[in-house]
XYZ file of C-alpha atoms in Angstrom:
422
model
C 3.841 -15.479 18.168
C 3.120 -11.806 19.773
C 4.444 -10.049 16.184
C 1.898 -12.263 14.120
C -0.883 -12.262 16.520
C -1.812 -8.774 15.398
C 0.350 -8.301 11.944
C 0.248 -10.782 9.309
C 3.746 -9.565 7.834
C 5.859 -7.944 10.186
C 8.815 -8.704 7.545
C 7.012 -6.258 5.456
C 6.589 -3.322 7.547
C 9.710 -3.823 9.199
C 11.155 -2.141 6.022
C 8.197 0.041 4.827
C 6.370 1.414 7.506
C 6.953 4.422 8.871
C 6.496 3.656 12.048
C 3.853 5.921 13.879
C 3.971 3.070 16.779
C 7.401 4.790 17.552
C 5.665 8.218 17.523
C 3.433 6.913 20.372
C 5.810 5.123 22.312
C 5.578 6.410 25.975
C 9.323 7.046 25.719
C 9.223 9.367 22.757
C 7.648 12.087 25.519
C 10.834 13.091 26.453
C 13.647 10.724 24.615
C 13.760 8.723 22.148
C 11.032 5.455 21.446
C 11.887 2.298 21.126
C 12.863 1.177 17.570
C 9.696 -0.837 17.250
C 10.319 -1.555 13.424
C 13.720 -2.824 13.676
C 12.608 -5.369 16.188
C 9.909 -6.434 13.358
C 12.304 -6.822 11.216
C 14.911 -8.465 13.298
C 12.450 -10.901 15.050
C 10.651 -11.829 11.362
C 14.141 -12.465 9.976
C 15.100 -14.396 12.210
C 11.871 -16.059 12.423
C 12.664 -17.153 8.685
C 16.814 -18.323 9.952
C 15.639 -20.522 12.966
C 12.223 -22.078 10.872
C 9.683 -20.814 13.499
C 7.786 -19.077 10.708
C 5.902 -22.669 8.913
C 2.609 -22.651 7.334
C -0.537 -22.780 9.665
C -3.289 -24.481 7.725
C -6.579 -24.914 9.061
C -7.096 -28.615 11.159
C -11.032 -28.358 10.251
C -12.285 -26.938 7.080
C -15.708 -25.214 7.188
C -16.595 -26.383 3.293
C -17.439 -22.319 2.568
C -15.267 -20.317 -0.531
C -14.304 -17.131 -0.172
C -13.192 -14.961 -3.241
C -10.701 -11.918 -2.343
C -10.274 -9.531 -5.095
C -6.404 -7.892 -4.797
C -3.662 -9.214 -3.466
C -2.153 -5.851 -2.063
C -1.139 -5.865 2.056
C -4.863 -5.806 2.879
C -5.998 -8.664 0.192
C -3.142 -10.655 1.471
C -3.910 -10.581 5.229
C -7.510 -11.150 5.062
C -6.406 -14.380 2.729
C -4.589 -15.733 5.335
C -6.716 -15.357 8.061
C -9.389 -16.572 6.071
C -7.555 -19.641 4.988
C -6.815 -20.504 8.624
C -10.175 -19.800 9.799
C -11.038 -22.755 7.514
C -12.424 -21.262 4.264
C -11.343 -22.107 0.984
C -9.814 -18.828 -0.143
C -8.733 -17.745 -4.054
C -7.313 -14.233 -4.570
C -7.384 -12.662 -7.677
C -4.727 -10.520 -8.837
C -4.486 -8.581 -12.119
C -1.023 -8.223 -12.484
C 0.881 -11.510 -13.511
C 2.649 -11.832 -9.667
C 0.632 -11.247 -6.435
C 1.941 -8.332 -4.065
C -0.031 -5.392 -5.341
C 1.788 -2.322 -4.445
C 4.185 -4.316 -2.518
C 5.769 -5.683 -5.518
C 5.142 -3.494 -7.971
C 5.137 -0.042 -6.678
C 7.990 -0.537 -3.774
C 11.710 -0.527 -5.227
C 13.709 -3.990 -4.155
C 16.261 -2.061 -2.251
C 13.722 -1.351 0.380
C 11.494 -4.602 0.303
C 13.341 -7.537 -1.768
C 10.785 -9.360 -3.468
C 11.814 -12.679 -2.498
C 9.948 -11.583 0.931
C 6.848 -11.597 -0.824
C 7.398 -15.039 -2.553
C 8.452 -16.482 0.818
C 4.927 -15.185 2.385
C 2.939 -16.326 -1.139
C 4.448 -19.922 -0.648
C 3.574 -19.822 2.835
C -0.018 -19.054 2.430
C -0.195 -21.643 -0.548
C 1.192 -24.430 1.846
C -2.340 -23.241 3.712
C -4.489 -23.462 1.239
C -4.929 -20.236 -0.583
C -5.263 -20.293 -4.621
C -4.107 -17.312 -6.387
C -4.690 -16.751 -10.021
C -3.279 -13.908 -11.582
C -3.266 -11.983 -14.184
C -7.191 -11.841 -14.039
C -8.939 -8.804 -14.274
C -12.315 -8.721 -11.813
C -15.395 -7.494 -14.490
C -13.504 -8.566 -17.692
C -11.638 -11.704 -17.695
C -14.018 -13.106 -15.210
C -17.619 -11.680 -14.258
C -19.049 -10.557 -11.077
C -21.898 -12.946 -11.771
C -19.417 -15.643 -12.272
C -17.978 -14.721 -8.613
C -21.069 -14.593 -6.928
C -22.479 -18.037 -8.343
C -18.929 -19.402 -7.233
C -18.293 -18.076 -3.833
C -19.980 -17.767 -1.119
C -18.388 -14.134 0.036
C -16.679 -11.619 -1.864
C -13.791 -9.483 -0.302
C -12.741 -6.532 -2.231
C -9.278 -5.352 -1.818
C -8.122 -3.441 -4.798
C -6.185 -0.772 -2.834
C -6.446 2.958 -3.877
C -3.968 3.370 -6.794
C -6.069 6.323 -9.014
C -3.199 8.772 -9.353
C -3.747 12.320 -8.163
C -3.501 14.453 -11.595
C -1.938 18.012 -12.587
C -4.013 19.450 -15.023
C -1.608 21.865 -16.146
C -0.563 23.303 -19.618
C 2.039 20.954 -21.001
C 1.188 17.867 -19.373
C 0.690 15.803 -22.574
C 4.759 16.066 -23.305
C 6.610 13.058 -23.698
C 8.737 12.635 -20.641
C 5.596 13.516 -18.168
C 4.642 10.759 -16.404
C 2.417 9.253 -13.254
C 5.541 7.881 -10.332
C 3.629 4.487 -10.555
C 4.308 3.972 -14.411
C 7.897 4.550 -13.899
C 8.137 2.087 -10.573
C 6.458 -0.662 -11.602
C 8.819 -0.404 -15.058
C 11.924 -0.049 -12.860
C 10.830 -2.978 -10.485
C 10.201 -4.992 -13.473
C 13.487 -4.385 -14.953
C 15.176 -4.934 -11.839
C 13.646 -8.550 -11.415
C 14.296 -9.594 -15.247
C 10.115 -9.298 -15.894
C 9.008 -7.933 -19.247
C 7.546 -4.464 -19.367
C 3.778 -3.925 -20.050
C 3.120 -3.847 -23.686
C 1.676 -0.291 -24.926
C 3.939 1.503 -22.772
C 6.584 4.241 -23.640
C 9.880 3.192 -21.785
C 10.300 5.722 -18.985
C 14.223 5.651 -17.813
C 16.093 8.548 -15.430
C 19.383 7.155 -17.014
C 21.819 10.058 -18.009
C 18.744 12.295 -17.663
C 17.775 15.595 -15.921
C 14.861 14.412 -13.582
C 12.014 16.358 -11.303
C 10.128 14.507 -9.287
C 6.451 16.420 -7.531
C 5.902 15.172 -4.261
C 7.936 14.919 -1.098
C 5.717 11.723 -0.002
C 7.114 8.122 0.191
C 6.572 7.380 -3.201
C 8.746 10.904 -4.348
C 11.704 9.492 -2.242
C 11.477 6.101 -3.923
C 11.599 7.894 -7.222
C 14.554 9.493 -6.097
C 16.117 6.358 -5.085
C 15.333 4.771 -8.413
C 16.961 7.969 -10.355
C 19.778 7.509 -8.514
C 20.407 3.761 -9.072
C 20.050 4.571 -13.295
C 22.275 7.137 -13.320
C 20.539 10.200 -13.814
C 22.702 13.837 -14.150
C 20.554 15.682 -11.390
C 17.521 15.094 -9.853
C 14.959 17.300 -7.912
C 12.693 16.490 -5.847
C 9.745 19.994 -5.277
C 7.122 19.789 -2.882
C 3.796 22.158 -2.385
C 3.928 22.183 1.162
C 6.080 24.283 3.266
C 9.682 23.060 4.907
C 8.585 21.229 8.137
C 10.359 21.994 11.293
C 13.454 19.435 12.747
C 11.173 19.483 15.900
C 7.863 19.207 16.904
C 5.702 22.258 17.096
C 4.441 23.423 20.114
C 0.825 22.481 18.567
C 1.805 18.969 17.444
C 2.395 17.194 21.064
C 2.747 13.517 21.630
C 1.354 11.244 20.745
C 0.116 12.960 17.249
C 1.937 11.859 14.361
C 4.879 14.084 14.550
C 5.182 16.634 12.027
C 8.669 17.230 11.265
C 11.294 17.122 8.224
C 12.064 13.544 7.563
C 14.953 12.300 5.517
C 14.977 8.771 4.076
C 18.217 6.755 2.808
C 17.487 8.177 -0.686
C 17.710 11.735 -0.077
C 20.869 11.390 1.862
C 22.076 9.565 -1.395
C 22.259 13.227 -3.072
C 19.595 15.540 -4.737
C 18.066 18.637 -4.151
C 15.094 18.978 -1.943
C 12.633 22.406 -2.866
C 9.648 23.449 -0.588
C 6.583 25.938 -0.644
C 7.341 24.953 -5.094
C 4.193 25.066 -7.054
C 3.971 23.630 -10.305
C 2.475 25.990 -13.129
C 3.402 24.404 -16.717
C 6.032 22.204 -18.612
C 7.350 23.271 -22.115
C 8.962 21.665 -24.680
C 10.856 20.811 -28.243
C 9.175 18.802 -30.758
C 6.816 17.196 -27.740
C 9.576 16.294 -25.507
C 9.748 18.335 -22.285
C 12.801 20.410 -21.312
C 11.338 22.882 -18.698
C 9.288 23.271 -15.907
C 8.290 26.016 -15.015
C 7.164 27.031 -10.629
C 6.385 30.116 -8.657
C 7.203 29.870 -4.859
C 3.431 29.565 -3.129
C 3.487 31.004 1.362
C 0.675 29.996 3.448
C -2.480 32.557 4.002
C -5.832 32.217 5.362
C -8.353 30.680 3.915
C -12.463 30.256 4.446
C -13.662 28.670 7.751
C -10.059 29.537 9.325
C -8.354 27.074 7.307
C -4.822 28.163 5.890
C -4.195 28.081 2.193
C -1.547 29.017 -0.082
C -0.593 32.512 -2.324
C 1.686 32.911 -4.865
C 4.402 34.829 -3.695
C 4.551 37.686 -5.953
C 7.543 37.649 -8.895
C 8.611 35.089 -7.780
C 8.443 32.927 -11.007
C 11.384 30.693 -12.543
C 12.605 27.628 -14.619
C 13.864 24.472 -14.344
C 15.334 22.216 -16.818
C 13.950 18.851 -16.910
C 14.178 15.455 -19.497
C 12.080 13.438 -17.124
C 9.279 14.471 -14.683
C 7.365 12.089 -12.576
C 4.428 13.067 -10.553
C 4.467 11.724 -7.343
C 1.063 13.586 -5.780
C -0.286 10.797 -4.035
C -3.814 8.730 -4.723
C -7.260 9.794 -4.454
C -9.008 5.927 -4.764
C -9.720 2.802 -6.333
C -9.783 2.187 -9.550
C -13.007 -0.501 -9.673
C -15.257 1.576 -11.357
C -16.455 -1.695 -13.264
C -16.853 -3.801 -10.321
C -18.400 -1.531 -8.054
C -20.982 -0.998 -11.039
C -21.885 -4.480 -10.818
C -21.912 -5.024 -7.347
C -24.140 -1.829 -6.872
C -21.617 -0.364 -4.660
C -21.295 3.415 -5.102
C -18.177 5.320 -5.531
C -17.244 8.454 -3.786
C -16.234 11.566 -5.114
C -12.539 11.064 -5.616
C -12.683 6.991 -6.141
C -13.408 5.106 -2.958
C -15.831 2.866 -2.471
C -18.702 3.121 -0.509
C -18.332 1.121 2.656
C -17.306 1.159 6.268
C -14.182 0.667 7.692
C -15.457 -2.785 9.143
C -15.731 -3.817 5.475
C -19.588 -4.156 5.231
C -21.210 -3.268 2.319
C -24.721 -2.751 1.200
C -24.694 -5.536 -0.910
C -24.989 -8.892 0.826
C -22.082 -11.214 1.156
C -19.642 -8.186 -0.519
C -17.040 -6.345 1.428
C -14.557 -4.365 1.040
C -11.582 -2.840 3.164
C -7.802 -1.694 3.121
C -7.086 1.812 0.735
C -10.656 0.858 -1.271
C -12.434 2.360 1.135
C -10.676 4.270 3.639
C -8.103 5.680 0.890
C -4.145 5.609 0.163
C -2.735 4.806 3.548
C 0.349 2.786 5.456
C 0.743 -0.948 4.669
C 0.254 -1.477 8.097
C -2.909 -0.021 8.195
C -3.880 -2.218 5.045
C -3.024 -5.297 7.246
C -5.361 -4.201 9.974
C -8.163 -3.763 7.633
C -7.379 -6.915 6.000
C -7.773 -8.618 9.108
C -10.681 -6.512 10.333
C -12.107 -7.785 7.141
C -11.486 -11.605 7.592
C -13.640 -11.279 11.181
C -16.841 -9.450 9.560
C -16.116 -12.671 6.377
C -16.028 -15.196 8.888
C -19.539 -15.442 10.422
C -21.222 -15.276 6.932
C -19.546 -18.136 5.624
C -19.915 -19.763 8.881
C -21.818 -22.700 8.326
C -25.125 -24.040 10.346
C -22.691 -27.251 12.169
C -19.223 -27.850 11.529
C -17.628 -31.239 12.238
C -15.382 -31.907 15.190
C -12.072 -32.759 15.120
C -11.617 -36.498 15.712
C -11.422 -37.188 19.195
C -13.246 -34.375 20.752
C -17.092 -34.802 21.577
C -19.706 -31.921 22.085
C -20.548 -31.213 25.777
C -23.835 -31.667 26.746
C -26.476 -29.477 26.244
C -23.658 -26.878 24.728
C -25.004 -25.411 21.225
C -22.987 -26.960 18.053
C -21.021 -23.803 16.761
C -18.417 -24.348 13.986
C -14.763 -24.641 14.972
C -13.644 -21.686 13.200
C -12.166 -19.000 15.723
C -9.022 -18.018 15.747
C -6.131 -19.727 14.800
C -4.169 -21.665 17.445
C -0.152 -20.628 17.780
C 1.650 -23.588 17.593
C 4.711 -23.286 19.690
């Protein structure tokens, strides 16, 4: 009851989340934290062994429709919370399986996506309707939504790739991290691939991955698990230190050299690596070619990075995946007709709360705040459902049977938060 009271899916980022709660446990001053995601993990599983985790649907229903658009980590939560705050709630997903990211951009031998089944059915049992494979602005109108519902949440997560606009680029065998994991999750699961798109496999292939983020080092688990002759994995950044830095003192997010299950699996790891071109035979790419880059100061006392001078070389490479991280939303479309703006980069005008300028429309999770932890999704998924809640609260609610109004109190619908039921 104390996990969910704050995170919808503790199962989740149990496995996922990186865990800055451990960076600023009191303990990690001078020791080590407590291992605050394992107990997640741990409790939620066991939640699911023993049957404490059961569906919580509302006992009064407040007769007001809520549509959430994405059904990512921060579409999900706000759902849920919605559903049990009494709403009718539909998500709307445009892949054919809800989970967003989750599902399609997180390899099954970190989240197994019976999890996110287990949690769909569970939020079904309270009431939620998902229908996917419906695109927001094509296969249904915003009109349509607006006439329908009386809310809209917008959770469509941040997934517009970070580019390299470099020479080469256009080879065959160049390709955005996402295309590849959603292709490997789907052939993992026994789902058939998207149609129009080229099949990208690391089997018996020499791969080079750009990033040294979370989604390089699922890459890297992926290549591994095909079969692939050698795999690197380059970053832009400097090495980071095995410590923290005498700058970077509890309880900031520490800064340090991190090494998931994938790397320890085999590779090679390259730092301070920047990128300049790929080259090719007959428009496949064999070779990319990097210079080593050192930090230097920059304008306003921010550092930057040089090339380091002849310091040029080659690598051979059948598959490259960029890995560079996400710079917004892609909901060009239905911020358009919404009259939302869009900021430079893709995120959508908003606040963190999720209010909008447009009535009755909000919007929270990577949409607005950009790529960030699942856990951080959940919060503004929740965050959302309490800034939803009062605008579809309606003028009188009815009472449960059995309980009367005290006199002289003001009717106010029953529609706070959800009872734990022990």
């Amino acid at each position: 009851e104390r996990l969910h009271s704050t995170n919808n899916f503790p199962d989740f980022t149990g496995r996922v989340c990186p865990a800055p709660c451990e960076a600023s446990c009191v303990l990690a001053i001078n020791d080590e934290p407590v291992i605050i995601k394992e107990v997640e993990r741990s409790l939620a599983d066991r939640g699911y062994e023993e049957g404490w985790i059961t569906p919580r649907p509302a006992p009064v229903k407040s007769g007001m429709r809520v549509a959430v658009v994405g059904s990512g980590p921060a579409g999900l939560a706000a759902a849920q919370q919605l559903a049990r705050a009494g709403h009718s709630v539909v998500v709307f997903e445009q892949a054919d399986r809800p989970g967003g990211l989750l599902r399609y951009g997180i390899p099954d031998y970190k989240l197994p996506k019976e999890l996110i089944d287990r949690r769909v059915e569970q939020m079904a049992a309270e009431g939620v309707g998902f229908r996917c494979g419906v695109r927001v602005g094509r296969d249904i109108s915003v009109r349509e939504l607006q006439s329908t519902f009386h809310a809209i949440g917008l959770a469509v997560g941040a997934r517009q790739p970070r580019e390299l606009p470099i020479p080469g680029r256009e080879l065959a065998g160049v390709h955005l991290a996402m295309e590849y994991l959603e292709q490997q999750n789907r052939r993992v699961t026994g789902l058939p691939q998207p149609d129009g798109l080229p099949v990208i496999s690391a089997a018996g292939r020499r791969v080079v991955i750009l990033g040294g983020g979370d989604t390089g080092a699922d890459c890297l688990g992926n290549a591994h698990r095909e079969g692939c002759t050698a795999v690197d994995q380059l970053e832009l950044l400097p090495r980071p230190p095995l410590q923290r830095a005498a700058d970077n003192p509890w309880p900031e997010w520490p800064v340090i050299l991190r090494t998931s299950p994938a790397h320890e699996e085999g590779g090679r790891r390259g730092f301070s690596v920047e990128t300049v071109a790929f080259s090719g035979c007959a428009g496949q790419v064999d070779t990319l070619h990097f210079r080593q880059v050192r930090p230097a100061p920059g304008q306003n006392g921010r550092r930057t990075l040089e090339p380091v001078p002849e310091s040029e070389s080659e690598l051979r490479a059948d598959l490259v995946l960029l890995a560079l991280g996400f710079t917004g939303a892609m909901a060009d479309e239905i911020a358009s007709d919404l009259g939302l703006g869009v900021l430079p980069g893709g995120r959508l005008t908003g606040r963190p709360t999720g209010e909008t300028d447009t009535p009755h429309v909000f919007a929270f999770g990577d949409a607005v705040r950009g790529a960030t932890l699942v856990v951080q999704a959940i919060a503004d998924g929740r965050s959302g459902q309490r800034r939803l809640t009062p605008v579809c609260a309606p003028a009188r609610a009815e009472l449960p049977r059995g309980r009367t109004q005290p006199s002289g109190a003001r009717p106010r619908p029953i529609i706070g938060k959800a009872r734990f039921v022990g």
